[in-house]
PDB file of C-alpha atoms in Angstrom:
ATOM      1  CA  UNK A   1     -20.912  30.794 -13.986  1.00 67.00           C
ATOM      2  CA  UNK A   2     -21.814  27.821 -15.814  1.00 70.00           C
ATOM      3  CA  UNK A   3     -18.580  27.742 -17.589  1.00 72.00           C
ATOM      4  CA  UNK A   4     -16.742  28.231 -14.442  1.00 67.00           C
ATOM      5  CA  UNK A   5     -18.361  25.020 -12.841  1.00 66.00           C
ATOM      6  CA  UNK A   6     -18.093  22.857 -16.252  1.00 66.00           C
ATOM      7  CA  UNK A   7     -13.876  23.834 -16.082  1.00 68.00           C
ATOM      8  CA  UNK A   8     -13.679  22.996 -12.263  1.00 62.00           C
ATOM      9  CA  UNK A   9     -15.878  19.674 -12.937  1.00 57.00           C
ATOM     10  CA  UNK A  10     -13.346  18.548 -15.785  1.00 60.00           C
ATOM     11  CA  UNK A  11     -10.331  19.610 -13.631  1.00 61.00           C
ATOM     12  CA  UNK A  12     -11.640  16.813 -10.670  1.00 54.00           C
ATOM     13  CA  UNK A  13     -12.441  14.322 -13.409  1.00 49.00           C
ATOM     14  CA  UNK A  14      -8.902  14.547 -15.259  1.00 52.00           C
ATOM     15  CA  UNK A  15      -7.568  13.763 -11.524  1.00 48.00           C
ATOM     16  CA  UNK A  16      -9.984  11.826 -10.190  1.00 47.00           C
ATOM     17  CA  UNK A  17      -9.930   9.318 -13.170  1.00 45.00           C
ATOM     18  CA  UNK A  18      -6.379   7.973 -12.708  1.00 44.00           C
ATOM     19  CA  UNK A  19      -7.897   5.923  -9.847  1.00 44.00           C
ATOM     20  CA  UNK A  20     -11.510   5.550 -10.828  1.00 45.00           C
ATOM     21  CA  UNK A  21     -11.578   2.053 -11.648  1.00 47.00           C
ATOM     22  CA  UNK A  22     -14.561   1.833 -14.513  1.00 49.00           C
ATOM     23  CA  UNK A  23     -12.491   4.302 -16.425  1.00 40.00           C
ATOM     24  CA  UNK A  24      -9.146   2.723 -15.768  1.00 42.00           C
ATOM     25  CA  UNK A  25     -10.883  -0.774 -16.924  1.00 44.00           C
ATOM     26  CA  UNK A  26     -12.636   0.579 -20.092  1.00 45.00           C
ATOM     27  CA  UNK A  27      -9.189   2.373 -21.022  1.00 45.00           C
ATOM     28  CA  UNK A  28      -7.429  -0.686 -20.491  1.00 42.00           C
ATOM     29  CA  UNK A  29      -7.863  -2.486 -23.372  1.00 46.00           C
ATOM     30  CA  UNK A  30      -6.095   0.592 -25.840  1.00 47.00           C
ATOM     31  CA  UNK A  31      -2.638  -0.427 -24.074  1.00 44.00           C
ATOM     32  CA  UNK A  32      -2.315  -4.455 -23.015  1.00 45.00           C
ATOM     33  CA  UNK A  33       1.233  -3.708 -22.550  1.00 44.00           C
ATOM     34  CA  UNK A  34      -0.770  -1.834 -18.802  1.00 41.00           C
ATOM     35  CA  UNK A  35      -2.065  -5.659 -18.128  1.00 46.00           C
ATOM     36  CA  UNK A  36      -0.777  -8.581 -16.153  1.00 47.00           C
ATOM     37  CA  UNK A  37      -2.343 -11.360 -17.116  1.00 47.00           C
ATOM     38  CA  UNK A  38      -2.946 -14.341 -14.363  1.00 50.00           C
ATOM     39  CA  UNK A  39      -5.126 -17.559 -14.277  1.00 55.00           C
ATOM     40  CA  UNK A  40      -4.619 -18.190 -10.126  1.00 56.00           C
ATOM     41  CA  UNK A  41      -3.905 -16.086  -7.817  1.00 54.00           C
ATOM     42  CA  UNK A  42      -0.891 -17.413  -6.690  1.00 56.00           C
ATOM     43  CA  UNK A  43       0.346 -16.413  -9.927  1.00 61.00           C
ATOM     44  CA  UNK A  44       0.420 -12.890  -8.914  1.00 68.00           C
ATOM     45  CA  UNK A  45       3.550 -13.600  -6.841  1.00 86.00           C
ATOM     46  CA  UNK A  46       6.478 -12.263  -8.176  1.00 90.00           C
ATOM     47  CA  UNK A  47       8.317 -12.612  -5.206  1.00 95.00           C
ATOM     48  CA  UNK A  48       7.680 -14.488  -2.229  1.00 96.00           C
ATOM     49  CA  UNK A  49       5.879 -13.876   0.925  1.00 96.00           C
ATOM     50  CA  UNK A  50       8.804 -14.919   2.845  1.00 96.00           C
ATOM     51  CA  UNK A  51      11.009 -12.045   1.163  1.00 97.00           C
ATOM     52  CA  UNK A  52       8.154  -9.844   1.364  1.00 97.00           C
ATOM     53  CA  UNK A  53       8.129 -10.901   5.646  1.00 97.00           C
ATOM     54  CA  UNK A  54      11.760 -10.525   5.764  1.00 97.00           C
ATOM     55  CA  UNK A  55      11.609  -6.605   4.315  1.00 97.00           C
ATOM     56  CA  UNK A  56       8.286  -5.804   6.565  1.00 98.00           C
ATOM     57  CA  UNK A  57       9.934  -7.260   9.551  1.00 97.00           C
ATOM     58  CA  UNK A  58      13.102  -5.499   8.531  1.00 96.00           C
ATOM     59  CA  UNK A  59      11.446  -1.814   8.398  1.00 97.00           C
ATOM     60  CA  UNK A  60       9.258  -2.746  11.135  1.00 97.00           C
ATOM     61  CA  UNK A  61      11.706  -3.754  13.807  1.00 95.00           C
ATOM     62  CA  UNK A  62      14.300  -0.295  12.941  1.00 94.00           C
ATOM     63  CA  UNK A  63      11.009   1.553  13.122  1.00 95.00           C
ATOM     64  CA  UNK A  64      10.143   0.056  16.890  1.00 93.00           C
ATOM     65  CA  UNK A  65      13.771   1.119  17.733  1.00 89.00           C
ATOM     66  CA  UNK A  66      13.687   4.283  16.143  1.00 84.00           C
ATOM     67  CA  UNK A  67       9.962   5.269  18.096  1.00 76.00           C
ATOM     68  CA  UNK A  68      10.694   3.261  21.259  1.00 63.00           C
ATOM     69  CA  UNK A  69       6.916   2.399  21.078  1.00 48.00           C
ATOM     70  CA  UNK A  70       5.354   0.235  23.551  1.00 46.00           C
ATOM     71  CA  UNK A  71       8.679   0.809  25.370  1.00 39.00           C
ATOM     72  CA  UNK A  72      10.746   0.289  22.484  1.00 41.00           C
ATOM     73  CA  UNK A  73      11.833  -3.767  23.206  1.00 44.00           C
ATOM     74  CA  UNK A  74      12.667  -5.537  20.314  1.00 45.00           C
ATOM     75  CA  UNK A  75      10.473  -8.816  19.888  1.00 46.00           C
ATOM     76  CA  UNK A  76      11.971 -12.169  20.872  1.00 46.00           C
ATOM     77  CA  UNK A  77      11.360 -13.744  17.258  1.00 44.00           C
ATOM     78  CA  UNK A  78      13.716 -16.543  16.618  1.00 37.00           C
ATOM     79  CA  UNK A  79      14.835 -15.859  12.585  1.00 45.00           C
ATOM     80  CA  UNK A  80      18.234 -15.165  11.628  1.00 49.00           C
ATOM     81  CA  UNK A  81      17.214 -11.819   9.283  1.00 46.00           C
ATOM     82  CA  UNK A  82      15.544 -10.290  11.962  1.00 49.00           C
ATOM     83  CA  UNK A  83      18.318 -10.857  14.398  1.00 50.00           C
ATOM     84  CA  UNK A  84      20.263  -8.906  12.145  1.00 47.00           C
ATOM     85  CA  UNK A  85      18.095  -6.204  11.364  1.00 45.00           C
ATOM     86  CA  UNK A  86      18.148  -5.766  15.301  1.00 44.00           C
ATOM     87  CA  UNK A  87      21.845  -5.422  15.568  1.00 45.00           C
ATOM     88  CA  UNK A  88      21.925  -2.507  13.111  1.00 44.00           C
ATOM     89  CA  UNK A  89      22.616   0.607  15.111  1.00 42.00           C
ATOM     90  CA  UNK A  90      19.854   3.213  14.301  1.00 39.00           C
ATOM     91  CA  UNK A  91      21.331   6.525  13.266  1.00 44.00           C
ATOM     92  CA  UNK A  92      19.216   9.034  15.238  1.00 40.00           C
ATOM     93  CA  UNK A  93      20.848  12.229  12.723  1.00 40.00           C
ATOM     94  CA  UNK A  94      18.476  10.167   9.461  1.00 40.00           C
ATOM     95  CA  UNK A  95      14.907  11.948  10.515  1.00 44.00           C
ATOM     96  CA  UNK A  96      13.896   8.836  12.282  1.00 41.00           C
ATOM     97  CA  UNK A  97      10.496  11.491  12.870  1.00 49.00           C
ATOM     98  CA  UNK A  98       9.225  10.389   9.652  1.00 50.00           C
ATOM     99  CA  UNK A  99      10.406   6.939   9.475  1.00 85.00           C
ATOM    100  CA  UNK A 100      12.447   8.182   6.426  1.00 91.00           C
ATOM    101  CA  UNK A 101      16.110   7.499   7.531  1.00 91.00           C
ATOM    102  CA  UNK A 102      14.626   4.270   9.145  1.00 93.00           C
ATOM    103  CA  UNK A 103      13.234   3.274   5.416  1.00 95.00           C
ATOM    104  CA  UNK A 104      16.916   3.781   4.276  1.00 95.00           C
ATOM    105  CA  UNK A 105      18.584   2.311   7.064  1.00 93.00           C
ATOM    106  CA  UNK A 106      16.463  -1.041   6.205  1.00 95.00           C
ATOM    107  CA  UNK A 107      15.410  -1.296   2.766  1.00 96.00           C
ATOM    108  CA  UNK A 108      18.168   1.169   0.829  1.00 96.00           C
ATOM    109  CA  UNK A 109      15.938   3.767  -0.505  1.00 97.00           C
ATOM    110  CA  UNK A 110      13.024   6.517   0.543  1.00 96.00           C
ATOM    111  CA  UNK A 111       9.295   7.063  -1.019  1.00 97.00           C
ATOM    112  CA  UNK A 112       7.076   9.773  -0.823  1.00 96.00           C
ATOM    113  CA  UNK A 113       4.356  11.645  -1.921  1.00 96.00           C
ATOM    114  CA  UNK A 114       4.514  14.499  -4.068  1.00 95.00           C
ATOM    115  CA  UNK A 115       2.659  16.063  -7.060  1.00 96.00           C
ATOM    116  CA  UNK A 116       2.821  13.638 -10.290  1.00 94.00           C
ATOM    117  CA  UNK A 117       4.147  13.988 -13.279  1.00 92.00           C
ATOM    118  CA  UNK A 118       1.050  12.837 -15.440  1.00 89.00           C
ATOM    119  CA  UNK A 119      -0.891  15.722 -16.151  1.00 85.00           C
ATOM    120  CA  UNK A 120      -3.985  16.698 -13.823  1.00 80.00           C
ATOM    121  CA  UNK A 121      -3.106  13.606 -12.109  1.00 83.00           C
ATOM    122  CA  UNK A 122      -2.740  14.977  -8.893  1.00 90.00           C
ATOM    123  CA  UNK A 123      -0.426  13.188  -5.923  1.00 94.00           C
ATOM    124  CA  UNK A 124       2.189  10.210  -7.178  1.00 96.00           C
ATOM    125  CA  UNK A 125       4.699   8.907  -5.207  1.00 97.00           C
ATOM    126  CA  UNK A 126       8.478   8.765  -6.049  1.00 98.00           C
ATOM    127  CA  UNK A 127      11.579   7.220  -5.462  1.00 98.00           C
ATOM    128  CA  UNK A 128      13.185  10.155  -3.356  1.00 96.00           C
ATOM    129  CA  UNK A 129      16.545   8.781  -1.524  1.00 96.00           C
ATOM    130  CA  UNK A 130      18.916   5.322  -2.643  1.00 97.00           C
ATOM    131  CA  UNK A 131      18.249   2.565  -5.189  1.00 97.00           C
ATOM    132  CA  UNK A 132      15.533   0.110  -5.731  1.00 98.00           C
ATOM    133  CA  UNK A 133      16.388  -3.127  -6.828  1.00 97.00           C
ATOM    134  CA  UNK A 134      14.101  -5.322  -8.688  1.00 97.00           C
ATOM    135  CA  UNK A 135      11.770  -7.357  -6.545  1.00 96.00           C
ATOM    136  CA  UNK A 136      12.111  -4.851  -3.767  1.00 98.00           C
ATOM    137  CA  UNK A 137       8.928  -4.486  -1.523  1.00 98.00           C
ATOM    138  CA  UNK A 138       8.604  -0.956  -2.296  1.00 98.00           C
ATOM    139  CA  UNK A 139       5.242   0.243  -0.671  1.00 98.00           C
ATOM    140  CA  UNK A 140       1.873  -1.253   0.672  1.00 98.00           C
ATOM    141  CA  UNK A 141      -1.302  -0.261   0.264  1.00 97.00           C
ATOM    142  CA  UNK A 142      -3.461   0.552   3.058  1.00 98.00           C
ATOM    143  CA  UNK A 143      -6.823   0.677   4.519  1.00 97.00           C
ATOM    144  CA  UNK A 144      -9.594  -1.110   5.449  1.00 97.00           C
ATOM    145  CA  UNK A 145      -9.786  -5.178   4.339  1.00 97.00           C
ATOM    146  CA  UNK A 146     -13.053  -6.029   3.194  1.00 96.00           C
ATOM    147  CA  UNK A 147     -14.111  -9.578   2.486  1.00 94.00           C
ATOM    148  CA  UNK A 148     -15.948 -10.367  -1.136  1.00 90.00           C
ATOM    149  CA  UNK A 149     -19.581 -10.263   0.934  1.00 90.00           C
ATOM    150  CA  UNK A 150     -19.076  -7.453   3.777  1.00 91.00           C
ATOM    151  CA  UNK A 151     -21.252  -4.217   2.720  1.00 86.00           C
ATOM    152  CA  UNK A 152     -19.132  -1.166   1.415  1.00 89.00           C
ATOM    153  CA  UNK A 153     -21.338   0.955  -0.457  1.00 86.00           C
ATOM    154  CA  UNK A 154     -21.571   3.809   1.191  1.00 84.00           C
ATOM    155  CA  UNK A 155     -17.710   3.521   1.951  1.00 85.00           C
ATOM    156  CA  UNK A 156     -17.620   3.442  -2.103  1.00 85.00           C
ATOM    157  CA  UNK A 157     -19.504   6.297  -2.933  1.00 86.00           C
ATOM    158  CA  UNK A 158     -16.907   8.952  -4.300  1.00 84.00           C
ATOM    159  CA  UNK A 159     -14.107   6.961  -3.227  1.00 90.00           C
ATOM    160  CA  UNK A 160     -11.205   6.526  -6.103  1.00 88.00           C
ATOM    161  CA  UNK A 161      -8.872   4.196  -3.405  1.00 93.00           C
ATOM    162  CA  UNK A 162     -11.297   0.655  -3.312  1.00 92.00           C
ATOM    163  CA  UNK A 163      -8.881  -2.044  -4.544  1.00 93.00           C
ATOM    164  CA  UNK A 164      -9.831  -5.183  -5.546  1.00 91.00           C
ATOM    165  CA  UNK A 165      -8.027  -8.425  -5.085  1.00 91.00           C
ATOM    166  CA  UNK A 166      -8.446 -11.174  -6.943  1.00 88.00           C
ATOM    167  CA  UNK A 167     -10.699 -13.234  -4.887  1.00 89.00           C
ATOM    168  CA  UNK A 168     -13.273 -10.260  -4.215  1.00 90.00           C
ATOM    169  CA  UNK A 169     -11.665  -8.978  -1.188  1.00 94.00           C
ATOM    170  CA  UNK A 170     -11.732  -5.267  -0.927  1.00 94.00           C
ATOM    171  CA  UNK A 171      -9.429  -2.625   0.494  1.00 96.00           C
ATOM    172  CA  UNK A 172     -10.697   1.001   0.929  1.00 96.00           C
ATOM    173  CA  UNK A 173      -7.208   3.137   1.066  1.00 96.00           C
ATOM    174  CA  UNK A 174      -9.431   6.473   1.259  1.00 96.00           C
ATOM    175  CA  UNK A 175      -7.610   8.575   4.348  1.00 95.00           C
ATOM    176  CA  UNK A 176     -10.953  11.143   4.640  1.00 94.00           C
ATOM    177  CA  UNK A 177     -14.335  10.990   5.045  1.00 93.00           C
ATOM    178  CA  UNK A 178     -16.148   7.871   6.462  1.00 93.00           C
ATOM    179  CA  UNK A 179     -13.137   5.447   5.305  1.00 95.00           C
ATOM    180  CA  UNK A 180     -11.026   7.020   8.124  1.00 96.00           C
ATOM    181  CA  UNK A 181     -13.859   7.122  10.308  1.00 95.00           C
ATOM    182  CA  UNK A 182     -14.200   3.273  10.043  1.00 95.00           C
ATOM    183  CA  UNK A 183     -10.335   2.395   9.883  1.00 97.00           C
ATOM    184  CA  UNK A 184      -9.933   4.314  13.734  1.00 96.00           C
ATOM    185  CA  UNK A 185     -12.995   2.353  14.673  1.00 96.00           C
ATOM    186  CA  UNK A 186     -11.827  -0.928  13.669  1.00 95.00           C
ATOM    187  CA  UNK A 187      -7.999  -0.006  14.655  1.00 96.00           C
ATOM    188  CA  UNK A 188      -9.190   0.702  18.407  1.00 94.00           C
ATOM    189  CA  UNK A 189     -11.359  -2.575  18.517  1.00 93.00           C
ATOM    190  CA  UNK A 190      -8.681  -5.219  17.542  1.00 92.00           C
ATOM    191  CA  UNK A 191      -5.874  -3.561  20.407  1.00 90.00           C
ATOM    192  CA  UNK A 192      -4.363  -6.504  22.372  1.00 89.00           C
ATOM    193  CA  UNK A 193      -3.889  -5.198  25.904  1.00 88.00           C
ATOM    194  CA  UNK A 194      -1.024  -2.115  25.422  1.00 89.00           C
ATOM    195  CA  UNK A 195      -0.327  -3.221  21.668  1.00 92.00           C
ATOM    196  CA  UNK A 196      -2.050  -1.966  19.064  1.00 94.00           C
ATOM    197  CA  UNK A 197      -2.804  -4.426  15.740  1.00 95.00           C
ATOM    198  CA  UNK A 198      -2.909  -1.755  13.116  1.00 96.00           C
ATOM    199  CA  UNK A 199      -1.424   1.609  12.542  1.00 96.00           C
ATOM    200  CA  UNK A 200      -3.463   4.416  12.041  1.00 97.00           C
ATOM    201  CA  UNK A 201      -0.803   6.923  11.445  1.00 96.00           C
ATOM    202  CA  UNK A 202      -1.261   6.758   7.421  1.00 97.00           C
ATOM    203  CA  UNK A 203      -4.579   8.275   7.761  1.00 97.00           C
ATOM    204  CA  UNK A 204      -2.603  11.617   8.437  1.00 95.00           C
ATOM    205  CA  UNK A 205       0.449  13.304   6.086  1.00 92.00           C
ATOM    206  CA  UNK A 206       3.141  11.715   8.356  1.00 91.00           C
ATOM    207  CA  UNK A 207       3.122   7.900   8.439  1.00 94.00           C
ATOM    208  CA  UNK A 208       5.042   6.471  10.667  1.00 93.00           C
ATOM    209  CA  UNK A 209       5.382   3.455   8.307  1.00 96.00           C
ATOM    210  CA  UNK A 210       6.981   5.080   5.155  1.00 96.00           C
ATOM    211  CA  UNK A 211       5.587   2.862   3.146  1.00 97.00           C
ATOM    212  CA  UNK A 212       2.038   3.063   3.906  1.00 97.00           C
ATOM    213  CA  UNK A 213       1.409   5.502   0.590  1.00 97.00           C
ATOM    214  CA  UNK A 214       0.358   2.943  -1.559  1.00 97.00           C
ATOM    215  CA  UNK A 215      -2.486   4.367  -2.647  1.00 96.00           C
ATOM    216  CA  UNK A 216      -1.409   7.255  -3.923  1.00 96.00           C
ATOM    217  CA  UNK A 217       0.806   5.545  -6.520  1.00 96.00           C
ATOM    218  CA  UNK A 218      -1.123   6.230 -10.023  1.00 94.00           C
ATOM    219  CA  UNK A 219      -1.147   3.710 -12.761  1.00 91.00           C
ATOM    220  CA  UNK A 220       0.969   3.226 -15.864  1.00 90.00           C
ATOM    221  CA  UNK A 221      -0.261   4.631 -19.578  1.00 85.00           C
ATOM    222  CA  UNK A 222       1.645   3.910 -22.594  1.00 82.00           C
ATOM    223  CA  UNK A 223       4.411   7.119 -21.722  1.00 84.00           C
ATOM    224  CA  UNK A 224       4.651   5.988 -18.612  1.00 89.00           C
ATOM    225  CA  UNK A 225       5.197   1.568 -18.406  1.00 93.00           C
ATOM    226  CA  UNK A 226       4.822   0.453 -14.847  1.00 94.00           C
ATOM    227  CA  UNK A 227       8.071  -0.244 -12.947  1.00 96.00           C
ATOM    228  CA  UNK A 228       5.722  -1.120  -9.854  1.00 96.00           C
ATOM    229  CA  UNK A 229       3.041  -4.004  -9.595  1.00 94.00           C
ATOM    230  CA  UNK A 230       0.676  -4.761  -6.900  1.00 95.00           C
ATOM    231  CA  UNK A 231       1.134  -8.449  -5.145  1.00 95.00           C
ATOM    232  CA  UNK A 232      -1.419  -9.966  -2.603  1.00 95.00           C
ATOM    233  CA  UNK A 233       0.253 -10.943   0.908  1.00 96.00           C
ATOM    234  CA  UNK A 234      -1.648 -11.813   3.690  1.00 96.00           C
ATOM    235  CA  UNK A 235       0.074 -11.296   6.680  1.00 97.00           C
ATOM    236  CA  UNK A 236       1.424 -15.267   8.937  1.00 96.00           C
ATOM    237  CA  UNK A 237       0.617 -16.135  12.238  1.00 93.00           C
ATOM    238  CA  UNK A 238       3.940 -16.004  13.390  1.00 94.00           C
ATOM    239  CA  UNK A 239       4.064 -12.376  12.730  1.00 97.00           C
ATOM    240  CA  UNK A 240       5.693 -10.291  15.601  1.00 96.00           C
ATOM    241  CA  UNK A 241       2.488  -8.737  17.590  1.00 95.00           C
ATOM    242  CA  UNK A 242       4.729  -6.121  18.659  1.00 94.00           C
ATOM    243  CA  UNK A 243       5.134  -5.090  15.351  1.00 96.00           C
ATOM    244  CA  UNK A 244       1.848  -5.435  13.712  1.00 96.00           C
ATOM    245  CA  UNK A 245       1.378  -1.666  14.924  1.00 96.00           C
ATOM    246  CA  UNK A 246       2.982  -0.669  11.756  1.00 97.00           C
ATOM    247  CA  UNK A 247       0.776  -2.403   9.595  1.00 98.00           C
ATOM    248  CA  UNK A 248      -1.656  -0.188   7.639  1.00 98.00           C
ATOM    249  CA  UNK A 249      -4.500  -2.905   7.089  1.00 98.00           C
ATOM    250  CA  UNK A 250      -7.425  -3.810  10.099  1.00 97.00           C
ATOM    251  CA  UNK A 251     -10.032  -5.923   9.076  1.00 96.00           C
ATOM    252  CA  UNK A 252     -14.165  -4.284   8.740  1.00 95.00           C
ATOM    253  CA  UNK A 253     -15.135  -7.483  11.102  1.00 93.00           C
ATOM    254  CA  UNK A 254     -14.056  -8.489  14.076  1.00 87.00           C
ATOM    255  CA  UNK A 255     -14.502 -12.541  13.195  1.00 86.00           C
ATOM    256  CA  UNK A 256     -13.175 -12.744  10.035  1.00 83.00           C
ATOM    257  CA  UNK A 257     -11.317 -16.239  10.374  1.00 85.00           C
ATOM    258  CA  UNK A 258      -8.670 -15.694   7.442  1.00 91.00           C
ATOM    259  CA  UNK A 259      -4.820 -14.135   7.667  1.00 94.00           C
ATOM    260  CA  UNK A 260      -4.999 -10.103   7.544  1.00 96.00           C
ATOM    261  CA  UNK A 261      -5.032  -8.915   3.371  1.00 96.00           C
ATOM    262  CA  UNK A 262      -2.272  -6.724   2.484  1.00 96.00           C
ATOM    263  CA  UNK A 263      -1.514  -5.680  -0.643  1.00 96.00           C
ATOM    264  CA  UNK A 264       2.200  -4.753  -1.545  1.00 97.00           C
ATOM    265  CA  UNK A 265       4.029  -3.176  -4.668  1.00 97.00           C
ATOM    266  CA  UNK A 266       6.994  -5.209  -5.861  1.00 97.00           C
ATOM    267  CA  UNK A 267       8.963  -3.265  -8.385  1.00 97.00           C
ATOM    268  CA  UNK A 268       9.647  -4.611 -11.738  1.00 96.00           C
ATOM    269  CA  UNK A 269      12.906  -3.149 -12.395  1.00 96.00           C
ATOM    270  CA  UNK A 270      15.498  -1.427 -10.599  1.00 98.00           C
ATOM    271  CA  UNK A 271      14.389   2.124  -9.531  1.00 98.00           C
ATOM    272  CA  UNK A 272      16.344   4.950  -8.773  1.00 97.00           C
ATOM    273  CA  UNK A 273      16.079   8.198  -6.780  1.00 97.00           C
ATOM    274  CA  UNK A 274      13.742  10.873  -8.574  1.00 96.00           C
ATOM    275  CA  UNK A 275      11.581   8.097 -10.780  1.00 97.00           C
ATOM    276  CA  UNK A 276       7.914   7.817 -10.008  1.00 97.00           C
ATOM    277  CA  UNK A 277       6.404   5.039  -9.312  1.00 97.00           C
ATOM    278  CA  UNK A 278       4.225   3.611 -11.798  1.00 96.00           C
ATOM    279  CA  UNK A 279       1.772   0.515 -11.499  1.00 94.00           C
ATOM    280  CA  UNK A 280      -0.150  -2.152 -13.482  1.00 83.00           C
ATOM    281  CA  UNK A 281      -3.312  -4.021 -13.160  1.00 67.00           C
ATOM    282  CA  UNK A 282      -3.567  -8.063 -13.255  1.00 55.00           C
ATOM    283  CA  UNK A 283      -6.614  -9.475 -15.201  1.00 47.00           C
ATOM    284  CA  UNK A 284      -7.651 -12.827 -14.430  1.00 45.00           C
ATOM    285  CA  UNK A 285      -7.348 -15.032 -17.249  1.00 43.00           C
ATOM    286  CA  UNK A 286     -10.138 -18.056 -17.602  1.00 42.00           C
TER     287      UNK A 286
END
């Protein structure tokens, strides 16, 4: 009996450690080749933010045709890259159910989750469908946005999917438990009237944003090097409301007077179909 419950104990650990930050930190330092050194953190941009707008609002806008939500009208925004997104014809025979044939309409290529290559690792997420070019916004990680001095302890407790940006803020990406409870609750407080500022479809195995599976994407060791690294965006005013329902970030409070957190992963190589998708950490250089 004892044995039993020591074997099933290890099993959880083996997966559970992949995202358990302490460990991840502490193991670190065998492999810097797993480290991204920055000294601001501006300097985490690889890309940016206006080519990481221009592929959200390119997703985003074939998704809003593709679901006809909020009676599927396109926004009147005024840039020439969204104009054209909105003049590509959606295919309704590419699954638009799953926002899968929308993702390749848009961006060229398909994610999801499935079981990971790295031993007791658990979920990953792979490159299923197209090609990934380098610099590609590949997938963002949601949940709840945290700033450095809002309480999240019991939120933490047990919870491998608290990310940490640079500047303290938190995200809690955990889709069970009291994380999802609080996500809904702060998703259904920030609707506008009939549009809703968040999407809460991640929480559940079909997104309707394809790329909301962030989370899940496991980090590099020295078999696997990274071809995925995580960039802070926080999201511009001038972003469409109608298609802020596809974002997978809400803010804990209500007055928090900053631009929403996201986090993205830009790849850092091309990608193609059947890879996983492997990431690295940054580490603040003083």
């Amino acid at each position: 009996m004892l044995r039993a419950t020591l074997e099933a104990f290890l099993n959880k650990w083996k997966s559970y450690r992949h995202r358990f930050v302490p460990w991840v930190v502490l193991n670190l330092s065998k492999n810097e080749k797993t480290l991204r050194h920055v000294r601001e953190r501006w300097e985490d941009k690889l890309v940016p933010d206006e080519e990481v707008t221009r592929s959200l609002l390119k997703l985003f806008t074939v998704l809003l045709r593709s679901y006809g939500a909020n009676g599927g009208e396109l926004p009147a925004v005024h840039t020439g890259f969204l104009k054209q997104a909105a003049s590509e014809e959606w295919q309704p025979g590419e699954d638009p159910d799953c926002g899968h044939g929308a993702m390749l309409q848009s961006l060229g290529f398909c994610i999801d989750r499935k079981p990971s290559t790295l031993p007791f690792a658990g979920t990953g997420v792979f490159v299923t469908k197209g090609f990934v070019p380098k610099g590609a916004t590949v997938a963002m990680y949601p949940g709840t946005v945290y700033q450095a001095y809002e309480p999240i302890l019991l939120q933490s407790i047990r919870n491998p999917f608290v990310f940490r940006c640079i500047d303290g803020v938190l995200i809690d990406g955990n889709d069970r438990g009291i994380s999802k409870m609080v996500f809904k609750s702060c998703s259904g407080r920030d609707r506008v009237g009939p549009f809703m500022m968040s999407d809460t479809s991640w929480l559940t195995a079909n997104p309707q944003n394809p790329l909301a599976v962030g989370q899940y994407v496991n980090n590099c060791s020295n078999e696997r090097p990274a071809n995925v690294c995580y960039q802070e965006y926080d999201v511009p005013d001038r972003f469409p409301i109608r298609l802020r329902q596809y974002l997978p970030n809400v803010n804990y409070s209500l007055d928090t007077h900053r631009p929403l957190r996201c986090v993205v992963l830009v790849s850092l190589r091309d990608i193609t179909a059947g890879e996983e998708l492997f990431s690295n950490y940054y580490t603040i250089v003083h």
